[in-house]
PDB file of C-alpha atoms and ligand atoms in Angstrom:
ATOM      1  CA  UNK W   1      74.890  17.528  73.436  1.00 83.00           C
ATOM      2  CA  UNK W   2      73.173  14.546  71.890  1.00 78.00           C
ATOM      3  CA  UNK W   3      74.284  11.731  74.504  1.00 74.00           C
ATOM      4  CA  UNK W   4      72.804   8.886  72.737  1.00 71.00           C
ATOM      5  CA  UNK W   5      75.506   8.334  69.719  1.00 75.00           C
ATOM      6  CA  UNK W   6      78.148   6.392  70.222  1.00 92.00           C
ATOM      7  CA  UNK W   7      81.519   8.001  71.309  1.00 97.00           C
ATOM      8  CA  UNK W   8      83.424   7.013  68.007  1.00 97.00           C
ATOM      9  CA  UNK W   9      80.743   8.053  66.361  1.00 96.00           C
ATOM     10  CA  UNK W  10      79.904  11.368  68.207  1.00 97.00           C
ATOM     11  CA  UNK W  11      84.026  11.894  67.953  1.00 98.00           C
ATOM     12  CA  UNK W  12      83.684  11.562  64.845  1.00 97.00           C
ATOM     13  CA  UNK W  13      81.279  13.362  64.479  1.00 96.00           C
ATOM     14  CA  UNK W  14      82.937  16.185  66.071  1.00 97.00           C
ATOM     15  CA  UNK W  15      86.266  16.591  64.173  1.00 98.00           C
ATOM     16  CA  UNK W  16      83.703  16.925  60.908  1.00 98.00           C
ATOM     17  CA  UNK W  17      82.781  20.152  62.185  1.00 98.00           C
ATOM     18  CA  UNK W  18      86.251  20.870  63.501  1.00 98.00           C
ATOM     19  CA  UNK W  19      87.609  20.050  60.041  1.00 98.00           C
ATOM     20  CA  UNK W  20      85.019  23.094  58.403  1.00 98.00           C
ATOM     21  CA  UNK W  21      85.405  25.362  61.254  1.00 98.00           C
ATOM     22  CA  UNK W  22      88.535  25.471  62.864  1.00 96.00           C
ATOM     23  CA  UNK W  23      91.108  26.531  60.313  1.00 93.00           C
ATOM     24  CA  UNK W  24      94.530  25.157  62.670  1.00 93.00           C
ATOM     25  CA  UNK W  25      95.773  21.749  62.903  1.00 97.00           C
ATOM     26  CA  UNK W  26      91.599  20.147  63.982  1.00 98.00           C
ATOM     27  CA  UNK W  27      93.291  16.451  63.744  1.00 98.00           C
ATOM     28  CA  UNK W  28      96.019  17.719  66.095  1.00 98.00           C
ATOM     29  CA  UNK W  29      95.702  15.556  69.753  1.00 98.00           C
ATOM     30  CA  UNK W  30      97.839  16.030  72.507  1.00 99.00           C
ATOM     31  CA  UNK W  31      99.147  12.218  72.934  1.00 99.00           C
ATOM     32  CA  UNK W  32      99.966  11.313  76.473  1.00 99.00           C
ATOM     33  CA  UNK W  33     101.932   8.161  77.137  1.00 98.00           C
ATOM     34  CA  UNK W  34     103.985   7.298  80.493  1.00 98.00           C
ATOM     35  CA  UNK W  35     107.607   5.461  80.730  1.00 97.00           C
ATOM     36  CA  UNK W  36     108.851   2.475  82.663  1.00 95.00           C
ATOM     37  CA  UNK W  37     109.184   4.746  85.497  1.00 96.00           C
ATOM     38  CA  UNK W  38     105.627   6.023  85.434  1.00 96.00           C
ATOM     39  CA  UNK W  39     106.619   9.251  84.666  1.00 98.00           C
ATOM     40  CA  UNK W  40     104.509  11.218  81.790  1.00 98.00           C
ATOM     41  CA  UNK W  41     105.614  12.289  78.943  1.00 98.00           C
ATOM     42  CA  UNK W  42     102.658  13.965  76.097  1.00 98.00           C
ATOM     43  CA  UNK W  43     103.052  15.526  72.452  1.00 98.00           C
ATOM     44  CA  UNK W  44     100.794  16.321  69.775  1.00 98.00           C
ATOM     45  CA  UNK W  45     100.219  14.307  67.054  1.00 98.00           C
ATOM     46  CA  UNK W  46      97.539  14.099  64.091  1.00 98.00           C
ATOM     47  CA  UNK W  47      94.686  11.851  64.188  1.00 98.00           C
ATOM     48  CA  UNK W  48      93.853  10.328  61.118  1.00 98.00           C
ATOM     49  CA  UNK W  49      91.577   7.775  61.560  1.00 98.00           C
ATOM     50  CA  UNK W  50      88.313   7.470  63.851  1.00 98.00           C
ATOM     51  CA  UNK W  51      86.321   4.045  63.497  1.00 92.00           C
ATOM     52  CA  UNK W  52      84.493   1.124  65.424  1.00 90.00           C
ATOM     53  CA  UNK W  53      88.494  -0.560  65.750  1.00 90.00           C
ATOM     54  CA  UNK W  54      89.493   2.956  67.884  1.00 95.00           C
ATOM     55  CA  UNK W  55      91.941   5.611  67.244  1.00 98.00           C
ATOM     56  CA  UNK W  56      94.933   5.792  65.112  1.00 98.00           C
ATOM     57  CA  UNK W  57      98.052   8.040  64.947  1.00 98.00           C
ATOM     58  CA  UNK W  58     101.115   7.464  63.030  1.00 98.00           C
ATOM     59  CA  UNK W  59     104.583   7.652  64.841  1.00 98.00           C
ATOM     60  CA  UNK W  60     108.738   5.971  64.523  1.00 98.00           C
ATOM     61  CA  UNK W  61     108.513   2.871  66.634  1.00 98.00           C
ATOM     62  CA  UNK W  62     112.012   3.845  68.040  1.00 97.00           C
ATOM     63  CA  UNK W  63     111.271   7.885  68.850  1.00 98.00           C
ATOM     64  CA  UNK W  64     110.580   8.193  73.064  1.00 98.00           C
ATOM     65  CA  UNK W  65     106.547   7.645  72.582  1.00 98.00           C
ATOM     66  CA  UNK W  66     107.216   4.530  70.960  1.00 98.00           C
ATOM     67  CA  UNK W  67     109.247   2.590  73.233  1.00 98.00           C
ATOM     68  CA  UNK W  68     107.005   4.602  76.052  1.00 98.00           C
ATOM     69  CA  UNK W  69     104.136   2.286  74.673  1.00 98.00           C
ATOM     70  CA  UNK W  70     106.332  -0.531  74.030  1.00 98.00           C
ATOM     71  CA  UNK W  71     106.672  -0.357  77.963  1.00 97.00           C
ATOM     72  CA  UNK W  72     103.627   0.742  78.865  1.00 98.00           C
ATOM     73  CA  UNK W  73     100.705   0.218  75.776  1.00 98.00           C
ATOM     74  CA  UNK W  74      98.571   2.653  77.566  1.00 98.00           C
ATOM     75  CA  UNK W  75      97.347   6.738  76.320  1.00 98.00           C
ATOM     76  CA  UNK W  76      95.626   9.376  76.810  1.00 99.00           C
ATOM     77  CA  UNK W  77      94.903  11.961  74.714  1.00 99.00           C
ATOM     78  CA  UNK W  78      92.844  15.594  74.355  1.00 99.00           C
ATOM     79  CA  UNK W  79      91.529  17.434  70.806  1.00 98.00           C
ATOM     80  CA  UNK W  80      90.405  21.200  71.925  1.00 98.00           C
ATOM     81  CA  UNK W  81      88.860  22.927  69.094  1.00 98.00           C
ATOM     82  CA  UNK W  82      88.431  26.902  70.438  1.00 97.00           C
ATOM     83  CA  UNK W  83      86.192  28.093  67.780  1.00 98.00           C
ATOM     84  CA  UNK W  84      83.332  25.184  68.843  1.00 98.00           C
ATOM     85  CA  UNK W  85      84.246  25.727  72.782  1.00 98.00           C
ATOM     86  CA  UNK W  86      84.851  21.343  72.248  1.00 98.00           C
ATOM     87  CA  UNK W  87      87.321  19.243  74.015  1.00 98.00           C
ATOM     88  CA  UNK W  88      87.082  15.500  73.813  1.00 98.00           C
ATOM     89  CA  UNK W  89      89.314  13.798  76.135  1.00 98.00           C
ATOM     90  CA  UNK W  90      89.929   9.455  75.454  1.00 98.00           C
ATOM     91  CA  UNK W  91      91.237   6.896  77.765  1.00 98.00           C
ATOM     92  CA  UNK W  92      92.199   3.071  76.799  1.00 98.00           C
ATOM     93  CA  UNK W  93      94.878   0.977  76.027  1.00 98.00           C
ATOM     94  CA  UNK W  94      97.572   0.885  72.586  1.00 98.00           C
ATOM     95  CA  UNK W  95      98.002  -1.469  69.932  1.00 98.00           C
ATOM     96  CA  UNK W  96     100.036  -1.426  66.711  1.00 98.00           C
ATOM     97  CA  UNK W  97      98.135  -1.518  63.510  1.00 97.00           C
ATOM     98  CA  UNK W  98      99.208  -4.480  61.261  1.00 97.00           C
ATOM     99  CA  UNK W  99     101.919  -3.579  57.921  1.00 98.00           C
ATOM    100  CA  UNK W 100      99.246  -3.637  55.963  1.00 97.00           C
ATOM    101  CA  UNK W 101      97.883  -0.366  57.361  1.00 97.00           C
ATOM    102  CA  UNK W 102     100.416   1.680  57.799  1.00 98.00           C
ATOM    103  CA  UNK W 103     101.386   0.874  54.324  1.00 98.00           C
ATOM    104  CA  UNK W 104      98.650   1.961  52.912  1.00 98.00           C
ATOM    105  CA  UNK W 105      98.485   5.227  55.289  1.00 98.00           C
ATOM    106  CA  UNK W 106     101.723   5.611  54.749  1.00 98.00           C
ATOM    107  CA  UNK W 107     100.638   5.581  50.678  1.00 98.00           C
ATOM    108  CA  UNK W 108      98.718   8.510  50.750  1.00 98.00           C
ATOM    109  CA  UNK W 109     101.369  10.911  52.598  1.00 98.00           C
ATOM    110  CA  UNK W 110     103.456  13.916  50.252  1.00 98.00           C
ATOM    111  CA  UNK W 111     106.359  12.332  49.320  1.00 98.00           C
ATOM    112  CA  UNK W 112     108.517  14.710  51.225  1.00 97.00           C
ATOM    113  CA  UNK W 113     107.089  13.225  54.201  1.00 98.00           C
ATOM    114  CA  UNK W 114     108.006   9.971  53.256  1.00 98.00           C
ATOM    115  CA  UNK W 115     111.271  10.649  52.567  1.00 98.00           C
ATOM    116  CA  UNK W 116     111.263  13.033  56.212  1.00 97.00           C
ATOM    117  CA  UNK W 117     110.626  10.086  57.610  1.00 98.00           C
ATOM    118  CA  UNK W 118     113.321   7.841  56.156  1.00 98.00           C
ATOM    119  CA  UNK W 119     115.418  10.656  56.811  1.00 97.00           C
ATOM    120  CA  UNK W 120     114.858  11.455  60.598  1.00 96.00           C
ATOM    121  CA  UNK W 121     115.623   9.002  63.601  1.00 95.00           C
ATOM    122  CA  UNK W 122     113.215  10.524  65.858  1.00 97.00           C
ATOM    123  CA  UNK W 123     113.464  11.760  69.036  1.00 97.00           C
ATOM    124  CA  UNK W 124     117.694  11.084  68.866  1.00 97.00           C
ATOM    125  CA  UNK W 125     120.395  13.868  69.091  1.00 97.00           C
ATOM    126  CA  UNK W 126     120.750  15.614  66.315  1.00 96.00           C
ATOM    127  CA  UNK W 127     125.116  16.648  65.728  1.00 93.00           C
ATOM    128  CA  UNK W 128     124.510  19.142  62.401  1.00 94.00           C
ATOM    129  CA  UNK W 129     121.795  20.685  61.019  1.00 91.00           C
ATOM    130  CA  UNK W 130     123.885  19.215  57.251  1.00 95.00           C
ATOM    131  CA  UNK W 131     123.303  15.461  58.905  1.00 95.00           C
ATOM    132  CA  UNK W 132     119.302  15.438  57.475  1.00 95.00           C
ATOM    133  CA  UNK W 133     119.683  17.645  54.693  1.00 95.00           C
ATOM    134  CA  UNK W 134     122.529  15.215  53.781  1.00 96.00           C
ATOM    135  CA  UNK W 135     120.644  12.258  54.331  1.00 96.00           C
ATOM    136  CA  UNK W 136     117.445  13.448  52.600  1.00 96.00           C
ATOM    137  CA  UNK W 137     119.559  14.175  50.028  1.00 96.00           C
ATOM    138  CA  UNK W 138     120.612  10.479  49.484  1.00 97.00           C
ATOM    139  CA  UNK W 139     117.694   9.108  50.000  1.00 97.00           C
ATOM    140  CA  UNK W 140     116.639  11.472  47.006  1.00 97.00           C
ATOM    141  CA  UNK W 141     118.768   9.841  45.167  1.00 98.00           C
ATOM    142  CA  UNK W 142     117.686   5.849  46.457  1.00 98.00           C
ATOM    143  CA  UNK W 143     114.221   6.653  45.550  1.00 98.00           C
ATOM    144  CA  UNK W 144     114.644   8.239  42.508  1.00 97.00           C
ATOM    145  CA  UNK W 145     112.360   6.887  40.008  1.00 97.00           C
ATOM    146  CA  UNK W 146     110.453   4.990  42.750  1.00 97.00           C
ATOM    147  CA  UNK W 147     107.366   4.521  45.018  1.00 97.00           C
ATOM    148  CA  UNK W 148     108.642   5.588  49.454  1.00 98.00           C
ATOM    149  CA  UNK W 149     108.080   2.234  51.079  1.00 98.00           C
ATOM    150  CA  UNK W 150     107.563   2.984  54.671  1.00 98.00           C
ATOM    151  CA  UNK W 151     110.723   2.066  56.312  1.00 98.00           C
ATOM    152  CA  UNK W 152     110.479  -0.333  58.771  1.00 98.00           C
ATOM    153  CA  UNK W 153     110.478   2.027  62.434  1.00 97.00           C
ATOM    154  CA  UNK W 154     107.582   3.985  61.105  1.00 98.00           C
ATOM    155  CA  UNK W 155     104.871   2.386  62.578  1.00 98.00           C
ATOM    156  CA  UNK W 156     100.922   3.222  63.609  1.00 98.00           C
ATOM    157  CA  UNK W 157      99.040   2.672  66.419  1.00 98.00           C
ATOM    158  CA  UNK W 158      95.618   2.526  67.829  1.00 98.00           C
ATOM    159  CA  UNK W 159      94.126   2.766  70.872  1.00 98.00           C
ATOM    160  CA  UNK W 160      91.154   1.275  71.977  1.00 98.00           C
ATOM    161  CA  UNK W 161      89.514   4.053  74.478  1.00 98.00           C
ATOM    162  CA  UNK W 162      87.976   2.154  77.118  1.00 98.00           C
ATOM    163  CA  UNK W 163      86.591   6.016  78.143  1.00 98.00           C
ATOM    164  CA  UNK W 164      85.572   8.947  76.073  1.00 98.00           C
ATOM    165  CA  UNK W 165      84.508  12.078  77.397  1.00 98.00           C
ATOM    166  CA  UNK W 166      82.847  15.413  75.613  1.00 98.00           C
ATOM    167  CA  UNK W 167      83.201  18.812  76.991  1.00 98.00           C
ATOM    168  CA  UNK W 168      81.298  20.898  75.399  1.00 98.00           C
ATOM    169  CA  UNK W 169      81.676  25.104  76.621  1.00 98.00           C
ATOM    170  CA  UNK W 170      78.694  26.539  78.694  1.00 97.00           C
ATOM    171  CA  UNK W 171      77.782  30.028  80.648  1.00 96.00           C
ATOM    172  CA  UNK W 172      79.596  30.646  83.737  1.00 97.00           C
ATOM    173  CA  UNK W 173      81.482  27.863  83.447  1.00 96.00           C
ATOM    174  CA  UNK W 174      78.607  25.443  84.032  1.00 96.00           C
ATOM    175  CA  UNK W 175      80.376  23.686  80.909  1.00 97.00           C
ATOM    176  CA  UNK W 176      78.577  20.269  79.480  1.00 98.00           C
ATOM    177  CA  UNK W 177      80.255  16.713  80.642  1.00 98.00           C
ATOM    178  CA  UNK W 178      79.018  13.583  78.673  1.00 97.00           C
ATOM    179  CA  UNK W 179      81.664  10.360  80.215  1.00 98.00           C
ATOM    180  CA  UNK W 180      81.386   7.106  78.222  1.00 98.00           C
ATOM    181  CA  UNK W 181      83.585   4.258  79.923  1.00 98.00           C
ATOM    182  CA  UNK W 182      82.887   0.689  79.285  1.00 98.00           C
ATOM    183  CA  UNK W 183      84.955  -2.783  80.521  1.00 98.00           C
ATOM    184  CA  UNK W 184      87.295  -3.398  77.462  1.00 97.00           C
ATOM    185  CA  UNK W 185      86.652  -2.908  73.718  1.00 95.00           C
ATOM    186  CA  UNK W 186      84.247  -4.937  72.305  1.00 93.00           C
ATOM    187  CA  UNK W 187      81.554  -4.393  75.457  1.00 95.00           C
ATOM    188  CA  UNK W 188      78.469  -1.661  75.851  1.00 96.00           C
ATOM    189  CA  UNK W 189      79.060   1.644  76.694  1.00 96.00           C
ATOM    190  CA  UNK W 190      77.683   3.595  79.902  1.00 96.00           C
ATOM    191  CA  UNK W 191      76.643   7.169  79.658  1.00 97.00           C
ATOM    192  CA  UNK W 192      77.508   9.509  82.914  1.00 97.00           C
ATOM    193  CA  UNK W 193      76.824  13.180  83.149  1.00 97.00           C
ATOM    194  CA  UNK W 194      79.489  15.165  85.081  1.00 98.00           C
ATOM    195  CA  UNK W 195      80.231  18.303  86.842  1.00 98.00           C
ATOM    196  CA  UNK W 196      81.868  20.920  85.293  1.00 98.00           C
TER     197      UNK W 196
HETATM  198  C1  LIG D 201     100.211  19.981  64.720  1.00 79.86           C
HETATM  199  C2  LIG D 201     101.012  18.833  65.275  1.00 79.86           C
HETATM  200  C3  LIG D 201     101.518  17.623  64.970  1.00 79.86           C
HETATM  201  C4  LIG D 201     102.440  16.707  64.892  1.00 79.86           C
HETATM  202  N1  LIG D 201     102.450  15.480  64.118  1.00 79.86           N
HETATM  203  C5  LIG D 201     103.116  14.614  64.550  1.00 79.86           C
HETATM  204  C6  LIG D 201     102.644  13.100  64.413  1.00 79.86           C
HETATM  205  O1  LIG D 201     101.404  12.851  63.410  1.00 79.86           O
HETATM  206  N2  LIG D 201     103.074  12.084  64.336  1.00 79.86           N
HETATM  207  C7  LIG D 201     104.696  12.102  64.404  1.00 79.86           C
HETATM  208  O2  LIG D 201     105.401  11.978  65.249  1.00 79.86           O
HETATM  209  N3  LIG D 201     105.325  13.472  65.519  1.00 79.86           N
HETATM  210  C8  LIG D 201     104.058  14.300  65.079  1.00 79.86           C
HETATM  211  N4  LIG D 201     104.411  15.925  65.136  1.00 79.86           N
HETATM  212  C9  LIG D 201     105.607  15.682  66.279  1.00 79.86           C
HETATM  213  C10 LIG D 201     105.190  15.278  67.913  1.00 79.86           C
HETATM  214  O3  LIG D 201     104.592  16.175  68.269  1.00 79.86           O
HETATM  215  C11 LIG D 201     107.194  15.255  68.133  1.00 79.86           C
HETATM  216  O4  LIG D 201     107.285  16.691  68.585  1.00 79.86           O
HETATM  217  C12 LIG D 201     107.454  13.739  67.849  1.00 79.86           C
HETATM  218  O5  LIG D 201     106.708  12.930  67.602  1.00 79.86           O
HETATM  219  C13 LIG D 201     108.148  13.490  68.840  1.00 79.86           C
HETATM  220  O6  LIG D 201     108.587  13.467  69.888  1.00 79.86           O
HETATM  221  P1  LIG D 201     108.285  12.185  71.240  1.00 79.86           P
HETATM  222  O7  LIG D 201     109.799  12.855  71.516  1.00 79.86           O
HETATM  223  O8  LIG D 201     107.702  12.079  72.908  1.00 79.86           O
HETATM  224  O9  LIG D 201     108.413  10.524  70.223  1.00 79.86           O
HETATM  225  C14 LIG D 201     103.536  16.745  64.709  1.00 79.86           C
HETATM  226  C15 LIG D 201     103.375  18.157  66.522  1.00 79.86           C
HETATM  227  C16 LIG D 201     102.611  19.012  66.065  1.00 79.86           C
HETATM  228  C17 LIG D 201     103.048  20.291  66.544  1.00 79.86           C
HETATM  229  C1  LIG D 202     107.248  13.938  62.265  1.00 79.86           C
HETATM  230  C2  LIG D 202     105.836  14.172  62.227  1.00 79.86           C
HETATM  231  N1  LIG D 202     105.394  12.632  61.282  1.00 79.86           N
HETATM  232  C3  LIG D 202     104.085  12.682  61.185  1.00 79.86           C
HETATM  233  C4  LIG D 202     103.448  14.021  61.231  1.00 79.86           C
HETATM  234  C5  LIG D 202     101.991  13.916  61.066  1.00 79.86           C
HETATM  235  O1  LIG D 202     101.210  13.229  59.580  1.00 79.86           O
HETATM  236  P1  LIG D 202     101.379  13.734  57.983  1.00 79.86           P
HETATM  237  O2  LIG D 202     102.651  13.592  58.259  1.00 79.86           O
HETATM  238  O3  LIG D 202     101.368  12.015  57.706  1.00 79.86           O
HETATM  239  O4  LIG D 202      99.688  13.940  58.382  1.00 79.86           O
HETATM  240  C6  LIG D 202     102.988  14.880  61.077  1.00 79.86           C
HETATM  241  C7  LIG D 202     102.368  16.185  61.605  1.00 79.86           C
HETATM  242  O5  LIG D 202     103.035  17.052  62.048  1.00 79.86           O
HETATM  243  C8  LIG D 202     104.733  15.550  62.242  1.00 79.86           C
HETATM  244  O6  LIG D 202     105.178  16.122  62.506  1.00 79.86           O
END
């Protein structure tokens, strides 16, 4: 493992390799948040961008995860690529992306997904499946012949990791682990190798 690259660059390099080697959702990450009582929660989301500023994902602000991030703006995430025997983990504070970036990403989504974002009150109870279908049909009419803008409740978040660990599967469970950590966003990274 090349532990000299910056961890965000290394994460990007591993994701690029995963896109070639892993057929199923190579950009899926398990995202853990905690609610106001400190009880953890976890679900998969898609990691949409890795940059020097952090790790971006998009969702509904009113969803369970959105409310949890509002109460406790910190998260942990993990990616696993079976074909490469690799795992990446990260932890850090999370903030909401600027509206321009949300609109920029939303514009790249397929139209049905854009309309779905309007139709779904994500994580609220669904009384009947027809409710969603009816809402979608009404939205198709409403936005016919127009671009679909992002709904106000749809947003993106950025984690600025303070810890990133790279794990490469080894023989006899003697895996290689490298942990990068920093005191705060923008500070220098320190690197440690960990026992498997
Ligand atoms: C592979 C995969 C990728 C997903 N990506 C997203 C995503 O990027 N954004 C999102 O809101 N939900 C995504 N989901 C759905 C979430 O896992 C989850 O069901 C939803 O966001 C509601 O989570 P919450 O109730 O904890 O807020 C994805 C699910 C899977 C299985
Ligand atoms: C509800 C929801 N939002 C967002 C995403 C991922 O983002 P996109 O649809 O923009 O690829 C998924 C992917 O499964 C999803 O289920």
